[in-house]
Amino acid sequence: MLRATALALACLTSAGAIAAAPSTYGQQLEGFTYPYPLRHFDFQSQGQALQMGYMDVPAKGKANGHSVVLMHGKNFCAGTWETTLDALSQAGYRVIAPDQVGFCTSSKPAHYQYSFQQLADNTHALLAQLGVDRAIILGHSTGGMLATRYALMYPQQVERLAMVNPIGLEDWKALGVPYRTVDQWYARELKLDAEGVRNYERNTYYAGRWKPEYERWVQMLVGLNQGPGHRLVAWNSALIYDMIFTQPVVHEFKDLKMPTLLLIGDQDSTAIGSDIAPPEIKARLGQYKVLGPQVAKLIPQGELVSFEGLGHAPQIEEPGKFHQALLGWLQR
């Protein structure tokens, strides 16, 4: 009897472990739920048919006639903007949140020449399809680099520009960070797991802190990378890291023509390649408390809002405080 009970308990424990195992998602994040209906934009680029997943959220209540385009970061997706989608929509804005090619719910091409110009052009084509001629652009992390490139390419169509802890506030290669080849990035991305992502984000994004609600975004990223599109997802990720490292925008902040807001969590320490940089170089990288004020001065109509004690994603850490600052600036 005892043996039978022990065996039953073992089976239940095993079944529980299987049930608790992390979910995996399809090559275009199939199986992960977005906060608003997901649509797809079909287009041709570099001789192939591609898709961009996106959400198009209408204004709730009285519409103010303005559209906001949200550009996600490297380890983020359109879905991670969920509280910002709600806040902007409630304030009367139409909000469009695309996933860029190579990310999340969009295509993962086997061959693609990644550049911020190409991604900006893809986004411009999506907006044209949606009938959006002029918009406010809001970019987070890598999306801040893309938002900058978009604003430089289409200045007449960007009403305002806002960036949340954009990476690329410094030129890592010019500072002596070693180059990592696409093959090296690929090998690294193939090994991605939840523990590694969680530790990286805790230490780099959240200043050593962790909240249970962050785990959903870890599982989103890991579930995509460990799903059936594992190798193609990793390959696209490697190509994108190479784009980020080799295509700085910091030298062109002086050319931005529109009102621009930097929203900076001052405890962020994100810097691409800092893990392989010599100690004396690594010590100087990713100091957003210093970089934020420096870059705000480079932008002709630049303004800075600093969130003391917050990290790489203040819109996730403290959404109330973040949206109060953003909406206050937009509504001036």
CSV table of C-alpha atoms in Angstrom, one decimal:
chain,number,residue,atom,x,y,z
A,1,MET,CA,0.0,0.0,0.0
A,2,LEU,CA,2.8,2.4,0.9
A,3,ARG,CA,4.6,1.5,-2.2
A,4,ALA,CA,1.5,2.1,-4.3
A,5,THR,CA,1.0,5.5,-2.6
A,6,ALA,CA,4.6,6.5,-3.2
A,7,LEU,CA,4.3,5.5,-6.8
A,8,ALA,CA,1.1,7.6,-7.2
A,9,LEU,CA,2.7,10.6,-5.6
A,10,ALA,CA,5.7,10.2,-7.9
A,11,CYS,CA,3.4,10.2,-10.9
A,12,LEU,CA,1.6,13.2,-9.7
A,13,THR,CA,4.8,15.1,-9.1
A,14,SER,CA,6.1,14.1,-12.5
A,15,ALA,CA,2.8,15.3,-14.1
A,16,GLY,CA,3.0,18.5,-12.2
A,17,ALA,CA,6.5,19.1,-13.5
A,18,ILE,CA,5.5,18.5,-17.0
A,19,ALA,CA,2.4,20.8,-16.6
A,20,ALA,CA,4.6,23.6,-15.1
A,21,ALA,CA,7.2,23.4,-17.9
A,22,PRO,CA,7.6,26.7,-19.8
A,23,SER,CA,5.5,27.1,-22.9
A,24,THR,CA,7.1,27.3,-26.3
A,25,TYR,CA,5.7,29.5,-29.1
A,26,GLY,CA,5.7,29.3,-32.9
A,27,GLN,CA,8.2,31.0,-35.2
A,28,GLN,CA,5.9,34.1,-35.3
A,29,LEU,CA,5.0,33.8,-31.6
A,30,GLU,CA,1.9,31.8,-32.3
A,31,GLY,CA,0.3,30.7,-29.0
A,32,PHE,CA,1.3,33.9,-27.1
A,33,THR,CA,-1.7,36.2,-26.3
A,34,TYR,CA,-1.4,39.9,-27.1
A,35,PRO,CA,-3.5,42.5,-25.3
A,36,TYR,CA,-5.3,43.6,-28.4
A,37,PRO,CA,-6.3,41.9,-31.7
A,38,LEU,CA,-3.2,41.0,-33.8
A,39,ARG,CA,-3.2,41.8,-37.5
A,40,HIS,CA,-0.7,41.2,-40.2
A,41,PHE,CA,0.7,43.5,-42.9
A,42,ASP,CA,1.9,41.5,-45.9
A,43,PHE,CA,4.5,43.2,-48.1
A,44,GLN,CA,7.5,42.5,-50.4
A,45,SER,CA,11.0,43.3,-49.2
A,46,GLN,CA,14.4,42.2,-50.6
A,47,GLY,CA,12.7,39.9,-53.1
A,48,GLN,CA,10.6,38.0,-50.7
A,49,ALA,CA,7.1,38.1,-49.2
A,50,LEU,CA,7.1,39.1,-45.5
A,51,GLN,CA,4.7,39.9,-42.7
A,52,MET,CA,4.7,42.4,-39.9
A,53,GLY,CA,2.4,41.7,-37.0
A,54,TYR,CA,0.8,44.8,-35.4
A,55,MET,CA,-1.9,46.1,-33.2
A,56,ASP,CA,-4.0,49.1,-34.2
A,57,VAL,CA,-5.9,50.4,-31.2
A,58,PRO,CA,-8.4,53.1,-31.6
A,59,ALA,CA,-8.9,56.0,-29.2
A,60,LYS,CA,-11.2,55.2,-26.3
A,61,GLY,CA,-13.6,58.0,-25.6
A,62,LYS,CA,-13.0,61.3,-27.4
A,63,ALA,CA,-10.4,61.0,-30.1
A,64,ASN,CA,-7.9,63.8,-30.3
A,65,GLY,CA,-6.9,63.2,-34.0
A,66,HIS,CA,-3.3,62.1,-33.2
A,67,SER,CA,-1.7,58.7,-33.8
A,68,VAL,CA,1.2,57.3,-31.8
A,69,VAL,CA,3.5,54.5,-33.2
A,70,LEU,CA,5.3,52.4,-30.7
A,71,MET,CA,8.6,50.8,-31.5
A,72,HIS,CA,9.7,47.9,-29.3
A,73,GLY,CA,13.1,46.9,-28.0
A,74,LYS,CA,15.4,44.0,-28.8
A,75,ASN,CA,14.2,41.7,-26.0
A,76,PHE,CA,10.7,43.0,-26.1
A,77,CYS,CA,7.7,42.8,-28.4
A,78,ALA,CA,4.7,45.0,-29.4
A,79,GLY,CA,2.8,43.1,-26.6
A,80,THR,CA,5.1,44.4,-23.9
A,81,TRP,CA,3.6,47.9,-24.5
A,82,GLU,CA,0.3,46.8,-23.1
A,83,THR,CA,0.0,49.4,-20.3
A,84,THR,CA,1.2,52.2,-22.7
A,85,LEU,CA,-1.4,51.1,-25.3
A,86,ASP,CA,-4.1,51.4,-22.6
A,87,ALA,CA,-2.9,54.8,-21.3
A,88,LEU,CA,-2.5,56.4,-24.7
A,89,SER,CA,-5.8,55.0,-26.0
A,90,GLN,CA,-7.7,56.2,-22.9
A,91,ALA,CA,-6.1,59.7,-23.5
A,92,GLY,CA,-7.6,59.8,-27.0
A,93,TYR,CA,-4.8,58.6,-29.2
A,94,ARG,CA,-4.9,56.0,-31.9
A,95,VAL,CA,-2.0,53.7,-31.1
A,96,ILE,CA,-0.2,51.5,-33.6
A,97,ALA,CA,2.3,48.9,-32.2
A,98,PRO,CA,4.1,46.8,-34.9
A,99,ASP,CA,6.5,44.0,-34.4
A,100,GLN,CA,9.5,44.6,-36.7
A,101,VAL,CA,10.7,41.9,-39.2
A,102,GLY,CA,12.8,39.4,-37.3
A,103,PHE,CA,11.0,39.9,-34.1
A,104,CYS,CA,8.0,38.3,-32.3
A,105,THR,CA,4.9,38.0,-34.5
A,106,SER,CA,6.6,39.0,-37.7
A,107,SER,CA,8.5,37.0,-40.3
A,108,LYS,CA,12.0,35.5,-39.6
A,109,PRO,CA,13.6,35.5,-43.1
A,110,ALA,CA,16.5,33.1,-43.7
A,111,HIS,CA,18.3,35.9,-45.6
A,112,TYR,CA,17.8,39.5,-44.9
A,113,GLN,CA,20.0,42.6,-45.0
A,114,TYR,CA,19.1,44.3,-41.7
A,115,SER,CA,19.5,48.0,-41.3
A,116,PHE,CA,17.6,50.6,-39.3
A,117,GLN,CA,16.8,52.3,-42.6
A,118,GLN,CA,15.2,49.1,-43.9
A,119,LEU,CA,13.1,48.6,-40.7
A,120,ALA,CA,12.1,52.3,-40.9
A,121,ASP,CA,11.0,51.8,-44.5
A,122,ASN,CA,9.0,48.7,-43.6
A,123,THR,CA,7.2,50.7,-40.9
A,124,HIS,CA,6.6,53.6,-43.2
A,125,ALA,CA,4.9,51.2,-45.7
A,126,LEU,CA,2.7,49.8,-42.9
A,127,LEU,CA,1.6,53.3,-41.9
A,128,ALA,CA,0.9,54.2,-45.5
A,129,GLN,CA,-1.3,51.1,-45.7
A,130,LEU,CA,-3.1,52.3,-42.6
A,131,GLY,CA,-3.6,55.8,-43.9
A,132,VAL,CA,-1.3,57.4,-41.2
A,133,ASP,CA,0.5,60.3,-42.8
A,134,ARG,CA,1.8,61.9,-39.7
A,135,ALA,CA,2.5,60.4,-36.2
A,136,ILE,CA,4.1,60.7,-32.9
A,137,ILE,CA,6.9,58.1,-32.7
A,138,LEU,CA,7.8,56.5,-29.3
A,139,GLY,CA,10.7,54.0,-29.2
A,140,HIS,CA,12.0,51.9,-26.4
A,141,SER,CA,15.5,50.4,-26.1
A,142,THR,CA,16.5,49.3,-29.7
A,143,GLY,CA,13.3,50.8,-30.8
A,144,GLY,CA,14.8,54.2,-29.7
A,145,MET,CA,17.5,53.7,-32.3
A,146,LEU,CA,14.9,52.8,-34.9
A,147,ALA,CA,12.7,55.8,-33.9
A,148,THR,CA,15.7,58.1,-34.4
A,149,ARG,CA,16.4,56.7,-37.8
A,150,TYR,CA,12.7,56.9,-38.7
A,151,ALA,CA,12.6,60.6,-37.6
A,152,LEU,CA,15.8,61.4,-39.6
A,153,MET,CA,14.3,59.7,-42.8
A,154,TYR,CA,10.8,61.1,-42.5
A,155,PRO,CA,11.1,64.4,-40.5
A,156,GLN,CA,8.0,65.9,-42.1
A,157,GLN,CA,5.9,63.0,-41.0
A,158,VAL,CA,7.0,62.9,-37.4
A,159,GLU,CA,5.0,65.2,-35.2
A,160,ARG,CA,7.0,64.4,-32.0
A,161,LEU,CA,9.7,61.9,-31.0
A,162,ALA,CA,9.9,60.2,-27.6
A,163,MET,CA,12.5,57.6,-26.6
A,164,VAL,CA,12.4,55.4,-23.5
A,165,ASN,CA,15.9,54.3,-22.4
A,166,PRO,CA,17.1,54.0,-26.0
A,167,ILE,CA,20.2,52.0,-26.5
A,168,GLY,CA,22.8,53.6,-28.7
A,169,LEU,CA,23.3,56.7,-26.6
A,170,GLU,CA,27.0,55.8,-27.1
A,171,ASP,CA,29.0,54.3,-29.9
A,172,TRP,CA,30.3,51.0,-28.4
A,173,LYS,CA,32.7,50.1,-31.2
A,174,ALA,CA,34.2,53.6,-31.1
A,175,LEU,CA,34.7,53.1,-27.3
A,176,GLY,CA,36.7,49.9,-27.9
A,177,VAL,CA,34.1,47.2,-27.3
A,178,PRO,CA,35.3,44.1,-29.2
A,179,TYR,CA,33.4,43.1,-32.3
A,180,ARG,CA,31.4,39.9,-32.1
A,181,THR,CA,30.7,38.2,-35.4
A,182,VAL,CA,27.3,37.2,-36.6
A,183,ASP,CA,28.3,33.5,-36.1
A,184,GLN,CA,29.4,34.2,-32.5
A,185,TRP,CA,26.1,36.0,-31.8
A,186,TYR,CA,24.2,33.0,-33.4
A,187,ALA,CA,26.1,30.5,-31.2
A,188,ARG,CA,25.2,32.7,-28.1
A,189,GLU,CA,21.5,33.0,-29.1
A,190,LEU,CA,21.2,29.2,-29.5
A,191,LYS,CA,22.0,28.8,-25.8
A,192,LEU,CA,19.4,31.3,-24.6
A,193,ASP,CA,17.4,30.0,-21.6
A,194,ALA,CA,15.1,31.4,-19.0
A,195,GLU,CA,17.6,31.6,-16.2
A,196,GLY,CA,20.1,33.5,-18.3
A,197,VAL,CA,17.5,35.9,-19.6
A,198,ARG,CA,16.1,36.5,-16.1
A,199,ASN,CA,19.5,37.1,-14.5
A,200,TYR,CA,20.5,39.5,-17.3
A,201,GLU,CA,17.3,41.5,-17.1
A,202,ARG,CA,17.4,41.6,-13.3
A,203,ASN,CA,20.9,42.9,-13.2
A,204,THR,CA,20.9,45.1,-16.3
A,205,TYR,CA,17.3,46.2,-16.7
A,206,TYR,CA,16.0,46.4,-13.2
A,207,ALA,CA,18.9,47.4,-11.0
A,208,GLY,CA,19.0,44.0,-9.2
A,209,ARG,CA,15.3,43.9,-8.5
A,210,TRP,CA,12.6,41.5,-9.7
A,211,LYS,CA,8.8,41.5,-9.7
A,212,PRO,CA,6.7,38.5,-10.6
A,213,GLU,CA,5.0,40.3,-13.4
A,214,TYR,CA,8.3,40.5,-15.3
A,215,GLU,CA,8.4,36.8,-15.7
A,216,ARG,CA,5.7,36.8,-18.4
A,217,TRP,CA,8.1,38.7,-20.7
A,218,VAL,CA,11.0,36.3,-20.0
A,219,GLN,CA,8.8,33.3,-20.9
A,220,MET,CA,7.6,35.2,-24.1
A,221,LEU,CA,11.2,35.6,-25.3
A,222,VAL,CA,12.4,32.2,-24.2
A,223,GLY,CA,9.3,30.4,-25.5
A,224,LEU,CA,9.9,32.0,-29.0
A,225,ASN,CA,13.6,31.2,-29.0
A,226,GLN,CA,13.0,27.5,-27.9
A,227,GLY,CA,10.0,26.9,-30.1
A,228,PRO,CA,9.9,25.1,-33.5
A,229,GLY,CA,11.6,28.1,-35.2
A,230,HIS,CA,14.5,27.9,-32.8
A,231,ARG,CA,17.4,28.2,-35.3
A,232,LEU,CA,15.8,30.7,-37.5
A,233,VAL,CA,14.8,32.9,-34.6
A,234,ALA,CA,18.4,32.7,-33.2
A,235,TRP,CA,19.8,33.5,-36.7
A,236,ASN,CA,17.6,36.6,-37.1
A,237,SER,CA,18.5,37.7,-33.6
A,238,ALA,CA,22.2,37.4,-34.4
A,239,LEU,CA,21.8,39.5,-37.5
A,240,ILE,CA,19.9,42.1,-35.5
A,241,TYR,CA,22.6,42.3,-32.9
A,242,ASP,CA,25.1,43.0,-35.6
A,243,MET,CA,22.9,45.8,-36.9
A,244,ILE,CA,22.6,47.4,-33.5
A,245,PHE,CA,26.4,47.3,-32.9
A,246,THR,CA,27.5,48.5,-36.3
A,247,GLN,CA,24.9,51.2,-37.0
A,248,PRO,CA,25.1,53.9,-34.3
A,249,VAL,CA,22.7,56.8,-34.4
A,250,VAL,CA,24.3,58.9,-31.6
A,251,HIS,CA,26.3,61.0,-34.0
A,252,GLU,CA,23.0,62.2,-35.7
A,253,PHE,CA,21.0,63.3,-32.7
A,254,LYS,CA,22.0,66.8,-33.5
A,255,ASP,CA,20.0,66.6,-36.8
A,256,LEU,CA,16.6,65.8,-35.3
A,257,LYS,CA,14.2,68.5,-36.2
A,258,MET,CA,11.2,67.8,-34.0
A,259,PRO,CA,10.4,68.2,-30.3
A,260,THR,CA,12.1,65.2,-28.7
A,261,LEU,CA,11.7,63.7,-25.2
A,262,LEU,CA,14.1,61.3,-23.5
A,263,LEU,CA,12.5,59.2,-20.7
A,264,ILE,CA,15.3,57.7,-18.8
A,265,GLY,CA,15.4,55.2,-15.9
A,266,ASP,CA,18.7,56.4,-14.4
A,267,GLN,CA,19.8,53.0,-13.0
A,268,ASP,CA,19.9,51.3,-16.5
A,269,SER,CA,23.2,49.9,-17.5
A,270,THR,CA,22.4,48.3,-20.9
A,271,ALA,CA,25.4,48.3,-23.3
A,272,ILE,CA,25.7,45.9,-26.2
A,273,GLY,CA,29.0,43.9,-25.9
A,274,SER,CA,29.7,45.0,-22.4
A,275,ASP,CA,30.0,41.3,-21.4
A,276,ILE,CA,33.1,40.9,-23.5
A,277,ALA,CA,34.6,44.4,-23.1
A,278,PRO,CA,37.9,44.8,-21.1
A,279,PRO,CA,37.2,45.8,-17.5
A,280,GLU,CA,38.5,49.3,-18.0
A,281,ILE,CA,36.1,49.9,-20.9
A,282,LYS,CA,33.1,48.0,-19.4
A,283,ALA,CA,33.3,50.3,-16.3
A,284,ARG,CA,32.4,53.3,-18.5
A,285,LEU,CA,29.6,51.8,-20.5
A,286,GLY,CA,25.8,52.0,-20.1
A,287,GLN,CA,25.8,54.8,-17.5
A,288,TYR,CA,22.3,56.2,-18.3
A,289,LYS,CA,22.4,58.7,-15.4
A,290,VAL,CA,25.2,60.4,-17.3
A,291,LEU,CA,24.2,59.6,-20.9
A,292,GLY,CA,20.7,60.9,-20.6
A,293,PRO,CA,21.6,64.5,-19.8
A,294,GLN,CA,24.5,64.4,-22.4
A,295,VAL,CA,22.3,63.3,-25.2
A,296,ALA,CA,19.4,65.6,-24.3
A,297,LYS,CA,21.8,68.5,-24.9
A,298,LEU,CA,22.7,67.2,-28.3
A,299,ILE,CA,19.1,67.3,-29.6
A,300,PRO,CA,18.0,70.8,-30.7
A,301,GLN,CA,14.5,70.5,-29.1
A,302,GLY,CA,15.5,67.8,-26.6
A,303,GLU,CA,14.0,67.5,-23.2
A,304,LEU,CA,14.8,65.0,-20.4
A,305,VAL,CA,12.7,63.2,-17.8
A,306,SER,CA,14.7,61.1,-15.4
A,307,PHE,CA,13.1,58.4,-13.3
A,308,GLU,CA,15.3,58.1,-10.2
A,309,GLY,CA,16.1,54.5,-9.2
A,310,LEU,CA,14.4,52.9,-12.2
A,311,GLY,CA,16.0,50.8,-14.9
A,312,HIS,CA,15.8,50.0,-18.5
A,313,ALA,CA,12.0,49.8,-18.8
A,314,PRO,CA,10.3,52.4,-16.6
A,315,GLN,CA,7.0,51.9,-18.5
A,316,ILE,CA,7.0,48.4,-17.1
A,317,GLU,CA,8.5,49.1,-13.6
A,318,GLU,CA,6.4,52.2,-12.8
A,319,PRO,CA,3.7,52.6,-15.5
A,320,GLY,CA,1.7,55.2,-13.5
A,321,LYS,CA,4.7,57.5,-13.1
A,322,PHE,CA,5.9,56.9,-16.6
A,323,HIS,CA,2.6,57.6,-18.3
A,324,GLN,CA,2.0,60.8,-16.3
A,325,ALA,CA,5.3,62.1,-17.6
A,326,LEU,CA,4.7,61.1,-21.2
A,327,LEU,CA,1.1,62.3,-21.4
A,328,GLY,CA,2.1,65.6,-19.7
A,329,TRP,CA,4.6,66.2,-22.4
A,330,LEU,CA,2.3,65.2,-25.2
A,331,GLN,CA,-0.6,67.3,-24.0
A,332,ARG,CA,1.4,70.5,-23.6
